[in-house]
Short mmCIF file of C-alpha atoms and ligand atoms in Angstrom, two decimals:
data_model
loop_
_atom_site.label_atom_id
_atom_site.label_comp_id
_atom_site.label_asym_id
_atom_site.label_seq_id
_atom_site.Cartn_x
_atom_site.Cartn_y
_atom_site.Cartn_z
CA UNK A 1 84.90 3.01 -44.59
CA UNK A 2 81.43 3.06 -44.80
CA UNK A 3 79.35 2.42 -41.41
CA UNK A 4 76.45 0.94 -43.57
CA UNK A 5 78.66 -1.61 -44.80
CA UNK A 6 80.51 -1.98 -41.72
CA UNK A 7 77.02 -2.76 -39.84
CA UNK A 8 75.83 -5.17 -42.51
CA UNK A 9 79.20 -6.94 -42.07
CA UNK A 10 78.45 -7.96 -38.42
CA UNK A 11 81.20 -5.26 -36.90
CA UNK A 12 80.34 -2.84 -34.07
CA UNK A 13 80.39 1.01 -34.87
CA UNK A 14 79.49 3.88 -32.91
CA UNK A 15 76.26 4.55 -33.71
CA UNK A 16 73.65 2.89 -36.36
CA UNK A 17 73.38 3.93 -39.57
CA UNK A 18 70.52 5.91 -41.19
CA UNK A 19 69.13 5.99 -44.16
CA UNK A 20 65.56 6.95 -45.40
CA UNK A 21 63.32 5.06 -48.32
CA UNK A 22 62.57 7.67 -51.22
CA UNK A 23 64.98 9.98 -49.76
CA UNK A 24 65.69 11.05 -52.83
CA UNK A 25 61.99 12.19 -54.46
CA UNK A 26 60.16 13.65 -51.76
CA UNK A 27 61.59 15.63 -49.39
CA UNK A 28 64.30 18.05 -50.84
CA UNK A 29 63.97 21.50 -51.62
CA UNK A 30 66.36 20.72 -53.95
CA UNK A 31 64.76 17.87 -55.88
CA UNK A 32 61.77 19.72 -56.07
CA UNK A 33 63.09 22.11 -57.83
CA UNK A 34 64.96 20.13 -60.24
CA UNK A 35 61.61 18.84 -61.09
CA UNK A 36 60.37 22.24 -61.88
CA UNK A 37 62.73 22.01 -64.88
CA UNK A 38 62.68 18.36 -65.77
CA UNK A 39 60.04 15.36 -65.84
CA UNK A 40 60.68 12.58 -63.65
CA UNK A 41 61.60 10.42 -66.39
CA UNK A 42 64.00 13.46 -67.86
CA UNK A 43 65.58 12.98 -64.55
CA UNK A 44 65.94 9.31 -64.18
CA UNK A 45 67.08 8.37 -67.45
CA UNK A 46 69.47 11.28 -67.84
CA UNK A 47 73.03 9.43 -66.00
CA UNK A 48 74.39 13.40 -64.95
CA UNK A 49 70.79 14.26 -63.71
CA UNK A 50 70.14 10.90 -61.76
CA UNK A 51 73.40 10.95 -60.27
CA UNK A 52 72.69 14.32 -59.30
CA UNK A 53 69.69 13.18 -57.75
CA UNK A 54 71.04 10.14 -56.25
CA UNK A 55 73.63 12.19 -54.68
CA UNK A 56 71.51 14.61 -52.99
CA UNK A 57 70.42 13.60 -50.21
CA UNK A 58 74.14 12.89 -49.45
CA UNK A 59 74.47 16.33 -48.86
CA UNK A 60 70.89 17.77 -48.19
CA UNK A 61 70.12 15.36 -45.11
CA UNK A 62 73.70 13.65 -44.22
CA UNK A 63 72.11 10.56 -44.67
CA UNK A 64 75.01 7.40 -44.73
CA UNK A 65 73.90 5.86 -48.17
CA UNK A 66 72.29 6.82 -51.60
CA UNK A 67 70.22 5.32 -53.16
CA UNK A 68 69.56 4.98 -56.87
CA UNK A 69 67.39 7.57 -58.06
CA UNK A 70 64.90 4.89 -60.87
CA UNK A 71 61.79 3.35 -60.31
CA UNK A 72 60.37 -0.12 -59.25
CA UNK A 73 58.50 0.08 -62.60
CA UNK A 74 61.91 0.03 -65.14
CA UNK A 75 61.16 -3.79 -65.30
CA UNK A 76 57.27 -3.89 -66.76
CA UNK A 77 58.42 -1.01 -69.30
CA UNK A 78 61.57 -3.78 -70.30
CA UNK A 79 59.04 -6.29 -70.47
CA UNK A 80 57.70 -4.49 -73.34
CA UNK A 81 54.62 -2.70 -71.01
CA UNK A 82 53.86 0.66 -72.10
CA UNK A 83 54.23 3.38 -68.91
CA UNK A 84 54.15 6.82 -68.94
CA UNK A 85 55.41 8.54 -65.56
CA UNK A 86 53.14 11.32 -65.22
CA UNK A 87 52.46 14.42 -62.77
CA UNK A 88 49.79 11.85 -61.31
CA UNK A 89 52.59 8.46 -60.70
CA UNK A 90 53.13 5.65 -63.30
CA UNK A 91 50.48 5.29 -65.91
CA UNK A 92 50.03 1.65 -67.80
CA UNK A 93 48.38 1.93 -71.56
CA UNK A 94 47.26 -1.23 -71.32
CA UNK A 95 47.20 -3.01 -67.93
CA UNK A 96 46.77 -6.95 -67.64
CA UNK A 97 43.25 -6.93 -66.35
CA UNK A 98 42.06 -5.86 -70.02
CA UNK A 99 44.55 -8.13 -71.35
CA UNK A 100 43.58 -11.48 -73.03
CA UNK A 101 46.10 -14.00 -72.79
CA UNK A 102 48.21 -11.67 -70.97
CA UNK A 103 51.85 -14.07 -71.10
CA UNK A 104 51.73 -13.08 -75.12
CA UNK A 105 52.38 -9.70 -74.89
CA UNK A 106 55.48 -9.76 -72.97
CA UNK A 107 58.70 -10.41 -74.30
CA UNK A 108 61.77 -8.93 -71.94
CA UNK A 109 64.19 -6.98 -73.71
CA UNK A 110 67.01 -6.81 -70.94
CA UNK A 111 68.79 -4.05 -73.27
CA UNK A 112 66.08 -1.77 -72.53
CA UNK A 113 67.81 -1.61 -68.88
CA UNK A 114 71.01 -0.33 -69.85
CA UNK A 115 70.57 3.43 -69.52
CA UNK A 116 70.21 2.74 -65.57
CA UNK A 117 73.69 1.29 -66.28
CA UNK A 118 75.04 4.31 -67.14
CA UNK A 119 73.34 6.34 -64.35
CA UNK A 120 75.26 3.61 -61.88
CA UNK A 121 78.71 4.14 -63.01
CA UNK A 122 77.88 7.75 -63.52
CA UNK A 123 77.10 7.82 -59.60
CA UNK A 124 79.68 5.71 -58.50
CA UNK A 125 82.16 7.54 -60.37
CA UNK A 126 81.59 10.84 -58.30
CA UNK A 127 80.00 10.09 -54.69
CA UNK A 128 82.09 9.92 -51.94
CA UNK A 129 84.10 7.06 -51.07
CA UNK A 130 82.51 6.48 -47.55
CA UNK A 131 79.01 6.54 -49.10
CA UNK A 132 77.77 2.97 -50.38
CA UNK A 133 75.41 3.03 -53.59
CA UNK A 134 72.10 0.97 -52.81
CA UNK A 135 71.19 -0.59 -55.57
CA UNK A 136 67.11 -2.02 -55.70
CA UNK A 137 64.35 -3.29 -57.63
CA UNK A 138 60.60 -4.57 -56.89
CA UNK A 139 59.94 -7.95 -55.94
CA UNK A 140 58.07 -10.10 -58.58
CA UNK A 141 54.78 -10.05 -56.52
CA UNK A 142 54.52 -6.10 -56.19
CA UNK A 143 55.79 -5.39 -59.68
CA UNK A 144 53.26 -7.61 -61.25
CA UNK A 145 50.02 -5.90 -59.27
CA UNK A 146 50.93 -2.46 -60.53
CA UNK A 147 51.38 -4.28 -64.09
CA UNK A 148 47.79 -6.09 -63.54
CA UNK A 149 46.15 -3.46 -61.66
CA UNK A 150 48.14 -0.54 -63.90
CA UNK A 151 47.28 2.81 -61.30
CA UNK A 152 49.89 4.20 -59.56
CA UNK A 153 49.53 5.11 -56.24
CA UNK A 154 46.03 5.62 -54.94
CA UNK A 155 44.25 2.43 -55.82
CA UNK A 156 43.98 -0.39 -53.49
CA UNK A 157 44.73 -3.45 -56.28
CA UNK A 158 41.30 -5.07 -55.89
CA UNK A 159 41.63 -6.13 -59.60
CA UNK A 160 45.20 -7.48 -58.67
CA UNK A 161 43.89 -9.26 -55.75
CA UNK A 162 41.57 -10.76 -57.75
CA UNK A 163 43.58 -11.97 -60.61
CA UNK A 164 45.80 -13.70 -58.24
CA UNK A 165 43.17 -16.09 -56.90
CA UNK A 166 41.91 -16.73 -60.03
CA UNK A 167 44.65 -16.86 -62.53
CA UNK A 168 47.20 -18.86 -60.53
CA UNK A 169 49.03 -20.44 -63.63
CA UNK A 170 49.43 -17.55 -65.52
CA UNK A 171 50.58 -15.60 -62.30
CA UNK A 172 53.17 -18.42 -62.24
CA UNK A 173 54.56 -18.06 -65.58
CA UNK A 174 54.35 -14.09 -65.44
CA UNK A 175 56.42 -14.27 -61.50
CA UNK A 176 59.03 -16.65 -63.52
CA UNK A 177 59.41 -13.94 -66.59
CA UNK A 178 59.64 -10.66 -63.87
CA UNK A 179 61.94 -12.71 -62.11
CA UNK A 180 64.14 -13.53 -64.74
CA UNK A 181 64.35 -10.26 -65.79
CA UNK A 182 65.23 -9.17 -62.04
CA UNK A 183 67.93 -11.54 -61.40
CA UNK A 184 69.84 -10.59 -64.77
CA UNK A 185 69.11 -6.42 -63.40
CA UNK A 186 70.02 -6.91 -60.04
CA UNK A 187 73.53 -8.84 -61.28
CA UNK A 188 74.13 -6.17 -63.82
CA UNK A 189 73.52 -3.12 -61.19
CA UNK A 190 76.15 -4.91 -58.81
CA UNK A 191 78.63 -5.40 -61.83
CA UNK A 192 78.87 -1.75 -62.28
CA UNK A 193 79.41 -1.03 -58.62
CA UNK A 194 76.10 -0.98 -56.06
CA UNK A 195 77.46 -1.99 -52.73
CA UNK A 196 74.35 -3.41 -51.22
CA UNK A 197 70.77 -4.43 -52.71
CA UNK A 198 67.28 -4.00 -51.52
CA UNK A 199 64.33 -5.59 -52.92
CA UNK A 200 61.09 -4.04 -51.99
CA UNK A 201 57.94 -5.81 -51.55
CA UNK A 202 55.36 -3.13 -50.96
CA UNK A 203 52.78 -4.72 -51.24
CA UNK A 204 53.16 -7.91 -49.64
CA UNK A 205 50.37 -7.23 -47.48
CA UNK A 206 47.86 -7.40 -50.03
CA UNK A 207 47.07 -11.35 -49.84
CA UNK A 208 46.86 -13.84 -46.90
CA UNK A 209 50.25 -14.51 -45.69
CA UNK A 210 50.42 -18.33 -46.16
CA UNK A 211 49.53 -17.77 -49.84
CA UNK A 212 52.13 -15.10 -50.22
CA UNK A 213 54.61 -17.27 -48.90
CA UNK A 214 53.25 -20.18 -50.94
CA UNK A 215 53.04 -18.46 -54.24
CA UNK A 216 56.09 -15.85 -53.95
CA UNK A 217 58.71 -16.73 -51.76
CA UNK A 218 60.92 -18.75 -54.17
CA UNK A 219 60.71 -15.66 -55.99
CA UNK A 220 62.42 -13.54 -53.54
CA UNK A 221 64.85 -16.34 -52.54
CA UNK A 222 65.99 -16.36 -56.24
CA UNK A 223 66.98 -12.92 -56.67
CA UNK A 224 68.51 -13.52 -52.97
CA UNK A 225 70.36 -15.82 -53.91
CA UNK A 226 71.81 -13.96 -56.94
CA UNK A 227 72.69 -10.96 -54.95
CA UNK A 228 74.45 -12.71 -52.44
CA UNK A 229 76.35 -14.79 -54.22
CA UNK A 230 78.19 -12.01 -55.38
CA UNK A 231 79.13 -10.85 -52.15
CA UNK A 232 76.60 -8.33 -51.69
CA UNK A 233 74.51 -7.62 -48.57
CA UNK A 234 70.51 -8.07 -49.35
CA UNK A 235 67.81 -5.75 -47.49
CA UNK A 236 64.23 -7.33 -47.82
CA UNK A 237 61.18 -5.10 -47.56
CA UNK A 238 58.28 -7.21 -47.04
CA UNK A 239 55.70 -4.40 -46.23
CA UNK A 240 52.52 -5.27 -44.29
CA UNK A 241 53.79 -8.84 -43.41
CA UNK A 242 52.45 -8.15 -40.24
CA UNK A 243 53.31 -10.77 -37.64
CA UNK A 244 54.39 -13.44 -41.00
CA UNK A 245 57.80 -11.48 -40.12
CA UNK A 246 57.99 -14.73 -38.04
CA UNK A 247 58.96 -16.38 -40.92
CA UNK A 248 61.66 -14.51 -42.49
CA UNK A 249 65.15 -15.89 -41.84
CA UNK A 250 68.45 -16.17 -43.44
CA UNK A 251 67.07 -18.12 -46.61
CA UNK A 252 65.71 -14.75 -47.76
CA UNK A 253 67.97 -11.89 -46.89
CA UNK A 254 70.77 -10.49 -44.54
CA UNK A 255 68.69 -7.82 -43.30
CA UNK A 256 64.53 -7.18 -43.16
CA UNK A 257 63.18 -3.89 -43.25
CA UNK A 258 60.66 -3.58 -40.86
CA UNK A 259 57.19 -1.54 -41.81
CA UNK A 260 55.90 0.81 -38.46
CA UNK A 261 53.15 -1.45 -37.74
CA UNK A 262 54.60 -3.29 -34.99
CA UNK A 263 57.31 -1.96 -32.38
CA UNK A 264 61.02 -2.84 -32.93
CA UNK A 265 61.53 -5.05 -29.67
CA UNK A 266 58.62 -6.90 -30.48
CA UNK A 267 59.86 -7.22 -34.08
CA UNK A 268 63.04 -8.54 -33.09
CA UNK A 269 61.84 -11.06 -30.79
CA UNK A 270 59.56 -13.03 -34.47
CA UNK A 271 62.44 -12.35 -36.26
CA UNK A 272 65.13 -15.42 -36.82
CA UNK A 273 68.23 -14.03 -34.75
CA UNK A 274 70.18 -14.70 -37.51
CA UNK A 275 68.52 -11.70 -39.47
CA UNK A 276 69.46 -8.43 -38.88
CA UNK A 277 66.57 -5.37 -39.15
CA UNK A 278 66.42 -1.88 -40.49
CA UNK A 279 63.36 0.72 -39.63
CA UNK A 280 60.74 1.27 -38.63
CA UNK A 281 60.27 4.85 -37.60
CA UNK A 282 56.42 6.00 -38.87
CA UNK A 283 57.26 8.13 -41.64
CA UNK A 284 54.37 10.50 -40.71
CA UNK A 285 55.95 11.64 -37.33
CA UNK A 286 57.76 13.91 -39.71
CA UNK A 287 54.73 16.21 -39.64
CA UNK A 288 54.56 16.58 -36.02
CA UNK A 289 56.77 18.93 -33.80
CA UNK A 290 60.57 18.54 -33.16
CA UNK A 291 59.56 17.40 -29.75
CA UNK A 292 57.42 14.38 -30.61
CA UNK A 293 59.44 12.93 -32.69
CA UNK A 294 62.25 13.37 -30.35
CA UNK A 295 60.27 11.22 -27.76
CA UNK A 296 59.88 8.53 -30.38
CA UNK A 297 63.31 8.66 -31.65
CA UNK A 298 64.10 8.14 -27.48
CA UNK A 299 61.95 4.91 -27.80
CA UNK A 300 64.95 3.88 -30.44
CA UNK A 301 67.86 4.35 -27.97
CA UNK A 302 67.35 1.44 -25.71
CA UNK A 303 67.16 -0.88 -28.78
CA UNK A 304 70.09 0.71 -30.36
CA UNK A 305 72.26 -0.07 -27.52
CA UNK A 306 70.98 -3.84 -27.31
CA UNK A 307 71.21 -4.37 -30.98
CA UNK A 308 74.22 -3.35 -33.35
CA UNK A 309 72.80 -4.95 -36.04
CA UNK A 310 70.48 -3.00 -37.05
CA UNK A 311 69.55 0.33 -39.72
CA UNK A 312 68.03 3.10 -38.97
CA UNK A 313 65.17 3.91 -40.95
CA UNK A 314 61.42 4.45 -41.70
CA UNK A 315 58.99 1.79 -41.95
CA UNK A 316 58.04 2.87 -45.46
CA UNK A 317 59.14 6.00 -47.70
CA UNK A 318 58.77 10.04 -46.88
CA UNK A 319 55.31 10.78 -47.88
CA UNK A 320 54.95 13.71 -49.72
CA UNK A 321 55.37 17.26 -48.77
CA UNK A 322 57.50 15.66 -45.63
CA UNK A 323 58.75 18.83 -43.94
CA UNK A 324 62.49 18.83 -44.80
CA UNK A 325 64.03 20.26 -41.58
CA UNK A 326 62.22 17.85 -39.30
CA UNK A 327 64.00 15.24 -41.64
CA UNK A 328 67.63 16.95 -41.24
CA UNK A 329 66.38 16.85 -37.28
CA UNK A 330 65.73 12.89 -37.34
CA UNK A 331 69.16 12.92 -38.64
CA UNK A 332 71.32 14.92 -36.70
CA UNK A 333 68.96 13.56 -33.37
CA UNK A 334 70.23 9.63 -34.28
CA UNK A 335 73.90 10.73 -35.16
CA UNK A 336 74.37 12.70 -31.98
CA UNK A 337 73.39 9.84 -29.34
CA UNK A 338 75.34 8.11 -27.30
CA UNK A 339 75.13 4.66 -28.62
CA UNK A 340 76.94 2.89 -26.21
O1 LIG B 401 64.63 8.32 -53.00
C1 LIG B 401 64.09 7.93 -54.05
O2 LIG B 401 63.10 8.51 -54.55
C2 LIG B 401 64.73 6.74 -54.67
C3 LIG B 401 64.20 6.22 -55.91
C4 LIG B 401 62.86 5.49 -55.89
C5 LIG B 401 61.69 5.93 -56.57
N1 LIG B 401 60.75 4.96 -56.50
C6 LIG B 401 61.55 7.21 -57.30
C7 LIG B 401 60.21 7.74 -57.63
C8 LIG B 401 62.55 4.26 -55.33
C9 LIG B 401 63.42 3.39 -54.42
C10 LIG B 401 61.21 3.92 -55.72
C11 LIG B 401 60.56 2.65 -55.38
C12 LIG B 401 59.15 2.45 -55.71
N2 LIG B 401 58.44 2.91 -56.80
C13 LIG B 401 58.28 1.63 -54.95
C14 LIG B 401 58.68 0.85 -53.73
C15 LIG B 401 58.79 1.69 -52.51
C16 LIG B 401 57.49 2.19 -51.98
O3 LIG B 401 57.39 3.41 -51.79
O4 LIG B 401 56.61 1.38 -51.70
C17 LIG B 401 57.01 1.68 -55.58
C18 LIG B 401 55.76 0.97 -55.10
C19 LIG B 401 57.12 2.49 -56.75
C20 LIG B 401 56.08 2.77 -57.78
C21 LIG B 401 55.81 4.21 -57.94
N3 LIG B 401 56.67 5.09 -58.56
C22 LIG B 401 54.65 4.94 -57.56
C23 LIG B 401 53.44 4.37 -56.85
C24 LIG B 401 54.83 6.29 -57.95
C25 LIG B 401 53.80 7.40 -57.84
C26 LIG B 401 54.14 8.57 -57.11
C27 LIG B 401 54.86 8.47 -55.80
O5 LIG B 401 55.58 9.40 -55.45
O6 LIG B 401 54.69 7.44 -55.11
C28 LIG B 401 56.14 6.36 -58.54
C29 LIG B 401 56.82 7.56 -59.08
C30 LIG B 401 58.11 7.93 -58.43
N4 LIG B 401 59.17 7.07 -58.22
C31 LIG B 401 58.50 9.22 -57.97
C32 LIG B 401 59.81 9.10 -57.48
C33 LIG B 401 60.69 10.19 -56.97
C34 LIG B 401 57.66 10.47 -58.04
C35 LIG B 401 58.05 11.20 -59.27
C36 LIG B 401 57.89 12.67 -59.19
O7 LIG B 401 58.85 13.35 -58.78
O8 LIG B 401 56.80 13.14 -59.56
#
C-alpha cells in the first residue's frame, strides 16, 4: 500500500511521506540527459518517454509518488493557443494582451488532450504498485496569466495584472472556458488511473487576496468538486497566499500545499483543522551544505510527530541546477527519522 495514500486517507504510518514539485525536470542526471537527445515536448508527448520520465524519480531520489511528467500549459494549446516549448520555457505566438476580442479566438478542442491519455495508462501500466500516480493541472487563474501575459518564466505578469482589473467580464467568461476544459481533463486523467490530483495555483499571489478569492475561488471549488467526487484525494497549491491561507478549508481541497514563506506551525495554526498540509521546505536550501539543511529538516521533526497528516515537501518546485545528491540527502534524512 502506498503511504501517500494511506496519509491522505486519515491513517497513521510511520513516517510522512515525501514527495518533491518538478521532481521530475530539474534535478536528475538522468533527465538531463534524456533532454540532450529529445525536446521537452519530444519527451512529454511521447507515452514510453514520459512514462520514462515520470518514473524516474521513483528510482533516482526514492521519492513515494510520481508525478506526471506534462505541463500546466497542455490546456491554452487545447484551447486552440499556439505554444512552442522552447530551450527558453513556453513561448505564446500570440498572447491575449495583443488580442482584440480575445473570447473569439478560443474554441477548446478536448481531443487535443488525449495523447496525455496515453502517457497515463502508459505509466500506470509499469510503475510500481506501492507508488501512486499524481495526476495535476493549473488552476484557471494561473493558466490564464501565462495565456494573457504569454512569457514563460522570468516575467513578473504586469500585463496580466493589469488585464484583470480592467477586463473583469471577459476574465469571467475566459475562467468559465479554462475551467471547463479542466474539469473534463482532470476527470479523464483519473479515469485512466491517477490516484490523487493536485491543482497548482502559482501564481495566486499576484493580486490582492480578497479579489482572488472573489474572482477565482468558485473556480478552484469546481474542479474540487469534480475530483473528489470520484473518490480522489485533492492537493491545492495556492502559492503566495500569504496569511489568506486562513481561508482555505475543506470546501476547496483535502490537503493545501504550503509555499516557504511562512513556518509550518504557524501555518497550521490559519489553516481550518479539517485540512491537512504538505511542504514547505525552501527549495533553495538544496544549494547549501548537507549540514544546513539537516538543521532545517530538524525544525520538521517536532511537527512531524504532532501532525500525521501532513506531506513532506517543498514550498515550490527544485529550481534549476538543484544539486542532485543534496536532494537524495533530503530524502534519505526524512525516511530515516524516528517519527514517533
Ligand atoms: O517533475 C516535473 O517536472 C513534473 C512535470 C511538470 C512540469 N511543469 C514539467 C516542465 C509540472 C508539474 C509542471 C507545472 C508547471 N508548469 C507550473 C506549476 C508549478 C510551478 O513550478 O509553479 C508552471 C507555472 C508551469 C509553466 C512552465 N512550464 C514554465 C514557467 C516553464 C519554463 C521553464 C521552467 O523550467 O520553469 C515550463 C517548462 C517545463 N515544464 C519544464 C519542465 C520539466 C522545463 C522543460 C525543459 O526541460 O527544458
Amino acid at each position: 500500500m502506498s503511504i501517500l495514500l494511506e496519509t491522505l486517507k486519515g491513517n497513521t504510518t510511520a513516517r510522512p511521506p515525501v514527495w518533491f514539485m518538478r521532481q521530475a525536470g530539474r534535478v536528475l542526471p538522468n533527465y538531463l540527459a534524456l533532454r540532450e537527445k529529445y525536446s521537452f515536448n519530444e519527451l512529454m508527448r511521447s507515452p514510453d518517454l514520459a512514462a520514462q520520465v515520470t518514473l524516474l524519480p521513483v528510482d533516482d531520489l526514492n521519492v513515494d509518488a510520481a508525478i506526471l511528467f506534462s505541463d500546466i500549459l497542455v490546456i491554452p494549446q487545447a484551447m486552440g493557443m499556439d505554444l512552442n516549448f522552447t530551450n527558453k520555457g513556453p513561448v505564446f505566438e500570440n498572447p491575449i494582451k495583443n488580442m482584440d476580442l480575445p473570447l473569439k479566438h478560443f474554441i477548446s478542442k478536448p481531443q487535443k488532450l488525449d495523447y496525455i491519455y496515453d502517457v497515463i495508462d502508459k505509466i500506470v501500466e509499469t510503475k510500481p504498485a506501492d507508488i501512486p500516480l499524481i495526476g495535476f493541472c493549473g488552476a484557471p487563474m494561473t493558466v490564464l496569466t501565462f495565456m494573457i501575459q504569454g512569457l514563460g518564466s522570468k516575467s513578473n505578469f504586469s500585463d496580466a495584472v493589469k488585464f484583470i482589473f480592467k477586463e473583469k467580464k471577459e476574465v469571467e467568461k475566459l475562467i468559465e472556458k479554462i475551467t471547463d476544459l479542466s474539469v473534463y481533463y482532470a476527470k479523464k486523467q483519473i479515469e485512466h488511473g491517477v490516484d490523487l490530483f493536485q491543482l497548482f495555483e502559482s501564481n495566486a499571489g499576484l493580486i490582492p487576496n480578497d479579489l482572488y478569492f472573489e474572482m477565482f475561488a468558485s473556480s478552484v471549488e469546481k474542479i474540487a468538486d469534480a475530483v473528489r467526487e470520484t473518490g480522489t484525494p485533492f492537493i491545492f497549491f495556492p502559492k503566495g497566499i500569504g496569511i489568506g491561507i486562513e481561508r482555505i478549508n475543506r470546501q476547496f481541497c483535502d490537503y493545501v500545499s504550503v509555499d516557504w514563506q511562512i513556518p509550518i506551525e504557524r501555518a497550521r495554526r490559519l489553516i481550518d483543522d479539517s485540512v491537512g498540509i504538505q511542504g514547505n521546505l525552501d527549495p533553495r536550501i538544496v544549494f547549501a551544505d548537507k549540514k544546513r539543511i539537516e538543521l532545517e529538516l530538524q525544525k520538521f521533526v517536532d511537527f512531524g510527530r504532532k501532525h500525521k497528516n501532513w506531506i513532506f515537501n517543498f514550498g515550490h518546485g527544485f529550481l534549476p541546477k538543484s544539486p542532485y545528491e543534496n536532494a537524495k540527502f533530503i530524502v534519505n534524512w526524512i525516511k530515516q527519522q524516528d517519527w514517533n
